[in-house]
Short mmCIF file of N, CA and C in Angstrom, two decimals:
data_model
loop_
_atom_site.label_atom_id
_atom_site.label_comp_id
_atom_site.label_asym_id
_atom_site.label_seq_id
_atom_site.Cartn_x
_atom_site.Cartn_y
_atom_site.Cartn_z
N MET A 1 33.37 45.79 29.43
CA MET A 1 32.09 45.74 28.77
C MET A 1 32.24 45.96 27.27
N HIS A 2 33.18 46.80 26.92
CA HIS A 2 33.41 47.08 25.50
C HIS A 2 33.87 45.82 24.76
N ILE A 3 34.70 45.00 25.40
CA ILE A 3 35.16 43.76 24.79
C ILE A 3 34.00 42.78 24.62
N GLU A 4 33.11 42.71 25.63
CA GLU A 4 31.95 41.82 25.53
C GLU A 4 31.06 42.20 24.36
N SER A 5 30.84 43.48 24.16
CA SER A 5 29.97 43.91 23.06
C SER A 5 30.59 43.60 21.71
N ARG A 6 31.90 43.56 21.62
CA ARG A 6 32.55 43.20 20.35
C ARG A 6 32.53 41.70 20.14
N ARG A 7 32.50 40.91 21.20
CA ARG A 7 32.47 39.45 21.08
C ARG A 7 31.07 38.94 20.75
N ARG A 8 30.06 39.65 21.17
CA ARG A 8 28.69 39.18 20.98
C ARG A 8 28.39 38.85 19.52
N PRO A 9 28.69 39.72 18.54
CA PRO A 9 28.40 39.35 17.14
C PRO A 9 29.17 38.10 16.69
N ILE A 10 30.38 37.93 17.20
CA ILE A 10 31.16 36.75 16.84
C ILE A 10 30.51 35.49 17.40
N VAL A 11 30.08 35.55 18.65
CA VAL A 11 29.42 34.40 19.28
C VAL A 11 28.12 34.08 18.55
N ILE A 12 27.35 35.09 18.20
CA ILE A 12 26.10 34.88 17.46
C ILE A 12 26.39 34.26 16.10
N ALA A 13 27.38 34.78 15.41
CA ALA A 13 27.74 34.24 14.09
C ALA A 13 28.18 32.78 14.19
N LEU A 14 28.97 32.46 15.19
CA LEU A 14 29.40 31.08 15.38
C LEU A 14 28.22 30.16 15.70
N ALA A 15 27.30 30.64 16.53
CA ALA A 15 26.12 29.84 16.86
C ALA A 15 25.27 29.60 15.62
N LEU A 16 25.08 30.62 14.81
CA LEU A 16 24.31 30.46 13.57
C LEU A 16 25.01 29.53 12.59
N ALA A 17 26.32 29.62 12.51
CA ALA A 17 27.06 28.72 11.63
C ALA A 17 26.93 27.27 12.10
N LEU A 18 26.99 27.06 13.40
CA LEU A 18 26.82 25.72 13.95
C LEU A 18 25.42 25.20 13.66
N LEU A 19 24.41 26.03 13.86
CA LEU A 19 23.03 25.63 13.58
C LEU A 19 22.86 25.29 12.10
N ALA A 20 23.41 26.10 11.22
CA ALA A 20 23.32 25.83 9.78
C ALA A 20 23.99 24.51 9.44
N THR A 21 25.12 24.23 10.05
CA THR A 21 25.83 22.97 9.81
C THR A 21 24.98 21.79 10.26
N VAL A 22 24.35 21.89 11.42
CA VAL A 22 23.50 20.81 11.91
C VAL A 22 22.34 20.57 10.95
N VAL A 23 21.71 21.64 10.48
CA VAL A 23 20.59 21.51 9.54
C VAL A 23 21.05 20.86 8.24
N ILE A 24 22.17 21.28 7.70
CA ILE A 24 22.68 20.72 6.45
C ILE A 24 23.00 19.23 6.61
N VAL A 25 23.63 18.88 7.71
CA VAL A 25 23.95 17.47 7.96
C VAL A 25 22.67 16.66 8.11
N ALA A 26 21.69 17.19 8.84
CA ALA A 26 20.42 16.47 9.03
C ALA A 26 19.73 16.23 7.70
N VAL A 27 19.68 17.24 6.85
CA VAL A 27 19.05 17.08 5.54
C VAL A 27 19.83 16.08 4.70
N ALA A 28 21.15 16.14 4.77
CA ALA A 28 21.97 15.22 3.99
C ALA A 28 21.78 13.77 4.45
N VAL A 29 21.53 13.57 5.73
CA VAL A 29 21.35 12.22 6.25
C VAL A 29 19.91 11.75 6.06
N ILE A 30 18.93 12.59 6.39
CA ILE A 30 17.52 12.20 6.34
C ILE A 30 17.03 12.06 4.91
N GLY A 31 17.34 13.01 4.06
CA GLY A 31 16.83 12.99 2.68
C GLY A 31 17.13 11.69 1.95
N PRO A 32 18.38 11.28 1.85
CA PRO A 32 18.68 10.03 1.15
C PRO A 32 18.05 8.81 1.81
N ALA A 33 17.92 8.82 3.13
CA ALA A 33 17.32 7.67 3.81
C ALA A 33 15.87 7.47 3.39
N LEU A 34 15.18 8.57 3.08
CA LEU A 34 13.78 8.46 2.68
C LEU A 34 13.61 8.07 1.22
N THR A 35 14.65 8.13 0.43
CA THR A 35 14.52 7.79 -0.99
C THR A 35 15.29 6.53 -1.38
N ARG A 36 15.88 5.85 -0.41
CA ARG A 36 16.60 4.60 -0.73
C ARG A 36 15.61 3.57 -1.23
N PRO A 37 16.01 2.75 -2.19
CA PRO A 37 15.11 1.73 -2.74
C PRO A 37 14.57 0.76 -1.70
N ASP A 38 15.33 0.48 -0.64
CA ASP A 38 14.87 -0.47 0.37
C ASP A 38 13.98 0.18 1.43
N ASN A 39 13.74 1.47 1.33
CA ASN A 39 12.87 2.16 2.28
C ASN A 39 11.42 1.89 1.91
N PRO A 40 10.64 1.26 2.80
CA PRO A 40 9.25 0.96 2.48
C PRO A 40 8.36 2.19 2.47
N ILE A 41 8.84 3.29 3.01
CA ILE A 41 8.02 4.50 3.11
C ILE A 41 8.36 5.42 1.94
N GLN A 42 7.77 5.12 0.81
CA GLN A 42 7.97 5.92 -0.40
C GLN A 42 6.65 6.04 -1.14
N ARG A 43 6.55 7.10 -1.92
CA ARG A 43 5.38 7.27 -2.78
C ARG A 43 5.24 6.05 -3.69
N GLY A 44 4.00 5.57 -3.82
CA GLY A 44 3.73 4.46 -4.70
C GLY A 44 3.86 3.09 -4.06
N ARG A 45 4.27 3.04 -2.81
CA ARG A 45 4.40 1.76 -2.10
C ARG A 45 3.25 1.59 -1.11
N PRO A 46 2.88 0.33 -0.83
CA PRO A 46 1.83 0.11 0.17
C PRO A 46 2.27 0.62 1.55
N ALA A 47 1.33 1.22 2.25
CA ALA A 47 1.61 1.67 3.61
C ALA A 47 1.73 0.44 4.51
N PRO A 48 2.80 0.35 5.30
CA PRO A 48 2.93 -0.79 6.20
C PRO A 48 1.78 -0.85 7.20
N ALA A 49 1.35 -2.06 7.50
CA ALA A 49 0.27 -2.25 8.46
C ALA A 49 0.73 -1.82 9.85
N PHE A 50 -0.21 -1.28 10.61
CA PHE A 50 0.05 -1.02 12.02
C PHE A 50 -1.27 -1.10 12.77
N SER A 51 -1.16 -1.34 14.04
CA SER A 51 -2.33 -1.27 14.91
C SER A 51 -1.84 -0.85 16.28
N GLY A 52 -2.76 -0.31 17.06
CA GLY A 52 -2.39 0.12 18.39
C GLY A 52 -3.60 0.59 19.16
N THR A 53 -3.33 1.04 20.36
CA THR A 53 -4.38 1.54 21.24
C THR A 53 -4.44 3.05 21.14
N THR A 54 -5.64 3.57 20.95
CA THR A 54 -5.81 5.01 20.85
C THR A 54 -5.79 5.65 22.24
N LEU A 55 -5.73 6.96 22.26
CA LEU A 55 -5.75 7.69 23.53
C LEU A 55 -7.05 7.46 24.29
N ASP A 56 -8.09 7.01 23.58
CA ASP A 56 -9.38 6.71 24.21
C ASP A 56 -9.51 5.24 24.61
N GLY A 57 -8.43 4.45 24.43
CA GLY A 57 -8.44 3.06 24.85
C GLY A 57 -9.01 2.09 23.83
N GLU A 58 -9.33 2.56 22.63
CA GLU A 58 -9.84 1.68 21.58
C GLU A 58 -8.67 1.10 20.78
N THR A 59 -8.92 0.00 20.10
CA THR A 59 -7.91 -0.58 19.21
C THR A 59 -8.18 -0.08 17.80
N LEU A 60 -7.13 0.34 17.12
CA LEU A 60 -7.26 0.82 15.75
C LEU A 60 -6.17 0.18 14.90
N ALA A 61 -6.56 -0.31 13.73
CA ALA A 61 -5.60 -0.83 12.75
C ALA A 61 -5.75 -0.03 11.47
N LEU A 62 -4.65 0.23 10.81
CA LEU A 62 -4.71 0.94 9.53
C LEU A 62 -5.62 0.19 8.56
N ALA A 63 -5.59 -1.13 8.60
CA ALA A 63 -6.42 -1.95 7.71
C ALA A 63 -7.91 -1.67 7.88
N ASP A 64 -8.32 -1.22 9.07
CA ASP A 64 -9.73 -0.89 9.30
C ASP A 64 -10.19 0.28 8.43
N LEU A 65 -9.26 1.05 7.92
CA LEU A 65 -9.59 2.25 7.15
C LEU A 65 -9.46 2.04 5.65
N ARG A 66 -9.17 0.83 5.23
CA ARG A 66 -9.03 0.52 3.80
C ARG A 66 -10.30 0.95 3.07
N GLY A 67 -10.14 1.56 1.91
CA GLY A 67 -11.27 2.06 1.14
C GLY A 67 -11.54 3.54 1.38
N ARG A 68 -10.81 4.13 2.31
CA ARG A 68 -10.94 5.56 2.60
C ARG A 68 -9.60 6.24 2.38
N PRO A 69 -9.61 7.51 1.99
CA PRO A 69 -8.35 8.26 1.98
C PRO A 69 -7.92 8.51 3.42
N VAL A 70 -6.66 8.26 3.71
CA VAL A 70 -6.17 8.34 5.10
C VAL A 70 -4.97 9.28 5.16
N VAL A 71 -4.98 10.14 6.17
CA VAL A 71 -3.83 10.98 6.49
C VAL A 71 -3.31 10.52 7.84
N VAL A 72 -2.06 10.07 7.87
CA VAL A 72 -1.42 9.64 9.11
C VAL A 72 -0.43 10.73 9.51
N ASN A 73 -0.57 11.22 10.74
CA ASN A 73 0.25 12.34 11.20
C ASN A 73 0.96 11.97 12.50
N PHE A 74 2.30 11.93 12.46
CA PHE A 74 3.10 11.73 13.66
C PHE A 74 3.26 13.09 14.33
N TRP A 75 2.81 13.18 15.57
CA TRP A 75 2.77 14.47 16.23
C TRP A 75 2.93 14.30 17.74
N GLY A 76 2.99 15.42 18.43
CA GLY A 76 2.99 15.46 19.88
C GLY A 76 2.75 16.88 20.32
N PRO A 77 2.09 17.09 21.45
CA PRO A 77 1.76 18.45 21.87
C PRO A 77 2.97 19.30 22.27
N SER A 78 4.11 18.69 22.53
CA SER A 78 5.30 19.49 22.85
C SER A 78 6.00 20.01 21.60
N CYS A 79 5.56 19.57 20.44
CA CYS A 79 6.15 19.97 19.15
C CYS A 79 5.43 21.23 18.66
N VAL A 80 6.15 22.35 18.59
CA VAL A 80 5.53 23.62 18.20
C VAL A 80 4.92 23.56 16.80
N PRO A 81 5.62 23.07 15.77
CA PRO A 81 4.98 22.99 14.45
C PRO A 81 3.74 22.08 14.46
N CYS A 82 3.76 21.03 15.28
CA CYS A 82 2.58 20.15 15.39
C CYS A 82 1.40 20.93 15.94
N ARG A 83 1.66 21.73 16.97
CA ARG A 83 0.60 22.53 17.58
C ARG A 83 0.07 23.55 16.58
N GLU A 84 0.97 24.12 15.79
CA GLU A 84 0.55 25.15 14.83
C GLU A 84 -0.27 24.57 13.69
N GLU A 85 0.02 23.34 13.26
CA GLU A 85 -0.74 22.77 12.15
C GLU A 85 -2.01 22.06 12.60
N PHE A 86 -2.17 21.83 13.89
CA PHE A 86 -3.30 21.07 14.40
C PHE A 86 -4.65 21.65 13.99
N PRO A 87 -4.87 22.97 14.10
CA PRO A 87 -6.15 23.53 13.66
C PRO A 87 -6.43 23.27 12.17
N LEU A 88 -5.39 23.18 11.36
CA LEU A 88 -5.58 22.86 9.94
C LEU A 88 -6.17 21.46 9.78
N PHE A 89 -5.69 20.50 10.55
CA PHE A 89 -6.23 19.15 10.47
C PHE A 89 -7.70 19.13 10.89
N VAL A 90 -8.04 19.90 11.91
CA VAL A 90 -9.44 20.00 12.33
C VAL A 90 -10.28 20.55 11.18
N ALA A 91 -9.80 21.62 10.54
CA ALA A 91 -10.53 22.23 9.43
C ALA A 91 -10.63 21.30 8.22
N MET A 92 -9.55 20.59 7.90
CA MET A 92 -9.56 19.71 6.74
C MET A 92 -10.50 18.52 6.95
N LEU A 93 -10.56 18.01 8.17
CA LEU A 93 -11.50 16.92 8.44
C LEU A 93 -12.93 17.42 8.34
N ALA A 94 -13.18 18.64 8.82
CA ALA A 94 -14.53 19.21 8.71
C ALA A 94 -14.91 19.39 7.24
N GLU A 95 -13.94 19.79 6.42
CA GLU A 95 -14.20 20.03 5.00
C GLU A 95 -14.33 18.74 4.20
N HIS A 96 -13.50 17.74 4.49
CA HIS A 96 -13.42 16.54 3.65
C HIS A 96 -13.94 15.26 4.32
N GLY A 97 -14.38 15.36 5.56
CA GLY A 97 -14.85 14.18 6.28
C GLY A 97 -16.01 13.49 5.59
N ALA A 98 -16.91 14.27 5.00
CA ALA A 98 -18.06 13.68 4.30
C ALA A 98 -17.63 12.89 3.07
N ASP A 99 -16.43 13.18 2.56
CA ASP A 99 -15.88 12.44 1.40
C ASP A 99 -15.16 11.17 1.84
N GLY A 100 -15.12 10.92 3.15
CA GLY A 100 -14.49 9.70 3.65
C GLY A 100 -13.12 9.89 4.28
N LEU A 101 -12.59 11.13 4.26
CA LEU A 101 -11.25 11.35 4.82
C LEU A 101 -11.17 10.83 6.25
N ALA A 102 -10.13 10.06 6.51
CA ALA A 102 -9.82 9.60 7.87
C ALA A 102 -8.45 10.15 8.24
N ILE A 103 -8.36 10.71 9.41
CA ILE A 103 -7.07 11.17 9.94
C ILE A 103 -6.74 10.29 11.13
N VAL A 104 -5.49 9.87 11.20
CA VAL A 104 -5.00 9.08 12.33
C VAL A 104 -3.74 9.76 12.84
N GLY A 105 -3.73 10.11 14.11
CA GLY A 105 -2.53 10.63 14.73
C GLY A 105 -1.72 9.49 15.32
N ILE A 106 -0.41 9.63 15.28
CA ILE A 106 0.48 8.71 15.97
C ILE A 106 1.26 9.56 16.96
N LEU A 107 1.08 9.28 18.24
CA LEU A 107 1.74 10.06 19.27
C LEU A 107 3.22 9.73 19.29
N LYS A 108 4.04 10.76 19.10
CA LYS A 108 5.49 10.59 19.02
C LYS A 108 6.15 11.46 20.08
N ASP A 109 6.89 10.83 20.98
CA ASP A 109 7.77 11.51 21.94
C ASP A 109 7.06 12.27 23.05
N ASP A 110 5.78 12.04 23.28
CA ASP A 110 5.06 12.73 24.35
C ASP A 110 4.19 11.74 25.12
N PRO A 111 3.91 12.04 26.39
CA PRO A 111 3.02 11.17 27.15
C PRO A 111 1.56 11.34 26.72
N PRO A 112 0.73 10.33 26.94
CA PRO A 112 -0.65 10.36 26.47
C PRO A 112 -1.53 11.46 27.08
N ALA A 113 -1.43 11.73 28.37
CA ALA A 113 -2.35 12.67 29.02
C ALA A 113 -2.32 14.07 28.39
N PRO A 114 -1.15 14.68 28.21
CA PRO A 114 -1.14 16.01 27.58
C PRO A 114 -1.66 15.97 26.13
N ALA A 115 -1.38 14.89 25.43
CA ALA A 115 -1.87 14.77 24.04
C ALA A 115 -3.39 14.67 24.03
N ARG A 116 -3.94 13.88 24.93
CA ARG A 116 -5.40 13.73 25.02
C ARG A 116 -6.04 15.09 25.33
N ASP A 117 -5.47 15.82 26.29
CA ASP A 117 -6.01 17.13 26.66
C ASP A 117 -5.91 18.10 25.50
N PHE A 118 -4.76 18.12 24.84
CA PHE A 118 -4.56 19.03 23.71
C PHE A 118 -5.56 18.74 22.59
N ALA A 119 -5.70 17.47 22.23
CA ALA A 119 -6.63 17.08 21.16
C ALA A 119 -8.06 17.46 21.53
N ARG A 120 -8.45 17.21 22.76
CA ARG A 120 -9.80 17.55 23.22
C ARG A 120 -10.02 19.06 23.16
N ASP A 121 -9.03 19.84 23.62
CA ASP A 121 -9.16 21.30 23.64
C ASP A 121 -9.33 21.87 22.23
N TYR A 122 -8.73 21.22 21.24
CA TYR A 122 -8.84 21.69 19.86
C TYR A 122 -10.01 21.07 19.11
N GLY A 123 -10.73 20.18 19.75
CA GLY A 123 -11.90 19.58 19.11
C GLY A 123 -11.57 18.51 18.10
N ALA A 124 -10.43 17.86 18.26
CA ALA A 124 -10.05 16.79 17.33
C ALA A 124 -10.98 15.60 17.54
N THR A 125 -11.51 15.09 16.44
CA THR A 125 -12.43 13.94 16.52
C THR A 125 -11.79 12.68 15.96
N TRP A 126 -10.56 12.77 15.52
CA TRP A 126 -9.89 11.59 14.96
C TRP A 126 -9.08 10.90 16.06
N PRO A 127 -8.80 9.62 15.86
CA PRO A 127 -8.03 8.88 16.87
C PRO A 127 -6.54 9.18 16.79
N THR A 128 -5.91 9.15 17.94
CA THR A 128 -4.45 9.19 18.01
C THR A 128 -4.01 7.89 18.68
N VAL A 129 -3.12 7.19 18.00
CA VAL A 129 -2.62 5.90 18.48
C VAL A 129 -1.35 6.13 19.30
N GLU A 130 -1.30 5.50 20.45
CA GLU A 130 -0.08 5.54 21.26
C GLU A 130 0.94 4.59 20.65
N ASP A 131 2.21 4.96 20.75
CA ASP A 131 3.29 4.13 20.20
C ASP A 131 4.41 4.05 21.23
N PRO A 132 4.12 3.49 22.41
CA PRO A 132 5.09 3.55 23.50
C PRO A 132 6.42 2.85 23.22
N ASP A 133 6.40 1.81 22.42
CA ASP A 133 7.66 1.11 22.12
C ASP A 133 8.25 1.56 20.78
N GLU A 134 7.65 2.58 20.17
CA GLU A 134 8.13 3.20 18.92
C GLU A 134 8.14 2.25 17.74
N THR A 135 7.29 1.23 17.77
CA THR A 135 7.22 0.28 16.66
C THR A 135 6.72 0.95 15.39
N ILE A 136 5.64 1.72 15.50
CA ILE A 136 5.08 2.39 14.32
C ILE A 136 6.07 3.45 13.83
N GLU A 137 6.62 4.20 14.76
CA GLU A 137 7.61 5.23 14.41
C GLU A 137 8.79 4.62 13.65
N THR A 138 9.28 3.49 14.11
CA THR A 138 10.41 2.83 13.46
C THR A 138 10.02 2.30 12.09
N THR A 139 8.86 1.65 12.01
CA THR A 139 8.39 1.10 10.73
C THR A 139 8.25 2.20 9.69
N TYR A 140 7.72 3.34 10.11
CA TYR A 140 7.47 4.45 9.19
C TYR A 140 8.65 5.41 9.08
N ARG A 141 9.72 5.10 9.79
CA ARG A 141 10.92 5.95 9.77
C ARG A 141 10.58 7.41 10.05
N ALA A 142 9.73 7.60 11.04
CA ALA A 142 9.28 8.93 11.42
C ALA A 142 10.32 9.56 12.34
N ILE A 143 11.35 10.10 11.75
CA ILE A 143 12.47 10.63 12.52
C ILE A 143 12.28 12.09 12.89
N ALA A 144 11.18 12.68 12.45
CA ALA A 144 10.91 14.08 12.75
C ALA A 144 9.43 14.24 13.07
N ARG A 145 9.12 15.33 13.73
CA ARG A 145 7.73 15.71 13.97
C ARG A 145 7.55 17.11 13.45
N PRO A 146 6.44 17.42 12.87
CA PRO A 146 5.44 16.49 12.38
C PRO A 146 5.92 15.76 11.12
N PHE A 147 5.36 14.59 10.91
CA PHE A 147 5.62 13.79 9.72
C PHE A 147 4.26 13.26 9.30
N THR A 148 3.87 13.55 8.06
CA THR A 148 2.52 13.24 7.61
C THR A 148 2.56 12.44 6.32
N LEU A 149 1.73 11.40 6.25
CA LEU A 149 1.62 10.56 5.05
C LEU A 149 0.19 10.64 4.54
N PHE A 150 0.05 10.64 3.23
CA PHE A 150 -1.24 10.63 2.55
C PHE A 150 -1.37 9.28 1.86
N ILE A 151 -2.34 8.48 2.30
CA ILE A 151 -2.50 7.10 1.84
C ILE A 151 -3.84 7.00 1.11
N ASP A 152 -3.81 6.45 -0.11
CA ASP A 152 -5.05 6.40 -0.89
C ASP A 152 -5.96 5.27 -0.43
N ARG A 153 -7.11 5.16 -1.09
CA ARG A 153 -8.14 4.19 -0.71
C ARG A 153 -7.67 2.74 -0.86
N ASP A 154 -6.62 2.53 -1.66
CA ASP A 154 -6.07 1.20 -1.86
C ASP A 154 -4.90 0.90 -0.91
N GLY A 155 -4.61 1.84 0.00
CA GLY A 155 -3.54 1.62 0.96
C GLY A 155 -2.16 1.96 0.44
N ILE A 156 -2.09 2.75 -0.64
CA ILE A 156 -0.80 3.13 -1.23
C ILE A 156 -0.41 4.54 -0.76
N ILE A 157 0.84 4.69 -0.36
CA ILE A 157 1.35 6.01 0.03
C ILE A 157 1.47 6.85 -1.23
N ARG A 158 0.81 7.99 -1.24
CA ARG A 158 0.87 8.88 -2.40
C ARG A 158 1.69 10.13 -2.14
N GLU A 159 1.73 10.60 -0.91
CA GLU A 159 2.48 11.81 -0.58
C GLU A 159 3.04 11.72 0.82
N LEU A 160 4.13 12.45 1.05
CA LEU A 160 4.77 12.55 2.36
C LEU A 160 4.99 14.03 2.66
N GLN A 161 5.01 14.37 3.92
CA GLN A 161 5.33 15.73 4.33
C GLN A 161 6.17 15.66 5.58
N ILE A 162 7.40 16.12 5.50
CA ILE A 162 8.26 16.23 6.68
C ILE A 162 8.18 17.68 7.12
N GLY A 163 7.76 17.90 8.34
CA GLY A 163 7.60 19.26 8.84
C GLY A 163 6.17 19.74 8.70
N GLN A 164 5.96 20.95 9.17
CA GLN A 164 4.62 21.54 9.19
C GLN A 164 4.06 21.67 7.79
N ILE A 165 2.77 21.40 7.66
CA ILE A 165 2.10 21.46 6.36
C ILE A 165 1.21 22.69 6.30
N THR A 166 1.13 23.29 5.12
CA THR A 166 0.24 24.44 4.91
C THR A 166 -1.08 23.94 4.34
N GLU A 167 -2.06 24.82 4.33
CA GLU A 167 -3.36 24.44 3.77
C GLU A 167 -3.23 24.09 2.29
N ALA A 168 -2.48 24.89 1.54
CA ALA A 168 -2.31 24.62 0.11
C ALA A 168 -1.63 23.26 -0.12
N GLU A 169 -0.61 22.95 0.68
CA GLU A 169 0.06 21.65 0.55
C GLU A 169 -0.89 20.51 0.92
N PHE A 170 -1.65 20.70 1.98
CA PHE A 170 -2.60 19.67 2.39
C PHE A 170 -3.60 19.41 1.27
N GLU A 171 -4.19 20.46 0.73
CA GLU A 171 -5.19 20.31 -0.34
C GLU A 171 -4.59 19.62 -1.56
N ARG A 172 -3.38 20.02 -1.94
CA ARG A 172 -2.73 19.41 -3.11
C ARG A 172 -2.46 17.92 -2.86
N LYS A 173 -1.97 17.61 -1.70
CA LYS A 173 -1.64 16.21 -1.38
C LYS A 173 -2.90 15.39 -1.16
N TYR A 174 -3.91 15.99 -0.56
CA TYR A 174 -5.18 15.28 -0.36
C TYR A 174 -5.80 14.92 -1.71
N ALA A 175 -5.66 15.79 -2.69
CA ALA A 175 -6.22 15.51 -4.03
C ALA A 175 -5.64 14.23 -4.63
N THR A 176 -4.43 13.84 -4.23
CA THR A 176 -3.82 12.62 -4.77
C THR A 176 -4.40 11.35 -4.17
N ILE A 177 -5.15 11.48 -3.08
CA ILE A 177 -5.69 10.28 -2.42
C ILE A 177 -7.22 10.26 -2.37
N SER A 178 -7.86 11.30 -2.83
CA SER A 178 -9.31 11.41 -2.65
C SER A 178 -10.13 10.80 -3.77
N GLY A 179 -9.48 10.33 -4.83
CA GLY A 179 -10.21 9.71 -5.93
C GLY A 179 -10.72 8.34 -5.58
N PRO A 180 -11.45 7.72 -6.49
CA PRO A 180 -11.99 6.38 -6.23
C PRO A 180 -10.88 5.34 -6.15
N ALA A 181 -11.18 4.26 -5.45
CA ALA A 181 -10.24 3.14 -5.36
C ALA A 181 -10.08 2.50 -6.74
N VAL A 182 -8.91 1.96 -6.98
CA VAL A 182 -8.64 1.29 -8.25
C VAL A 182 -9.03 -0.18 -8.10
N ASP A 183 -9.86 -0.66 -9.01
CA ASP A 183 -10.26 -2.08 -8.96
C ASP A 183 -9.09 -2.95 -9.40
N PRO A 184 -8.84 -4.06 -8.67
CA PRO A 184 -7.72 -4.94 -9.06
C PRO A 184 -8.00 -5.68 -10.34
#
């Protein structure tokens, strides 16, 4: 037993070192992929079109929301950070909905039934689009959950958020999309 207690700190240290290595490699791989010139998902570029069926069976296209500030959130109920930020989205829509804010969820990596139940239980009134063949996920390079985009009234991506968002970050990023549309 004495030998086991001396090995435990070594095993923990090795596990933490391995975890740190995985995180560093992931950031090194993901970060540059999001800033490559050929990546369509960048600040200042038009948001790629998508359409799909919502959890309620309706058809929704991003183009239907043109003229409104839009927040697109890739999420799933099995994702702990997604669950933690969900009440913030409910609050932000309540606060900014009268200004035209539209939120669209994209279901990533989870089946529809638990997502529908989770959204209903939290009082979400925005649509969540199913993406069973991962077309939207692939187009938007949504390699993590949560992944949130802030799209202005002209359909231009103004901000991105990889990972859970705070209220201060949401408000700051929302401010970049809430102004009037730019006339061509």
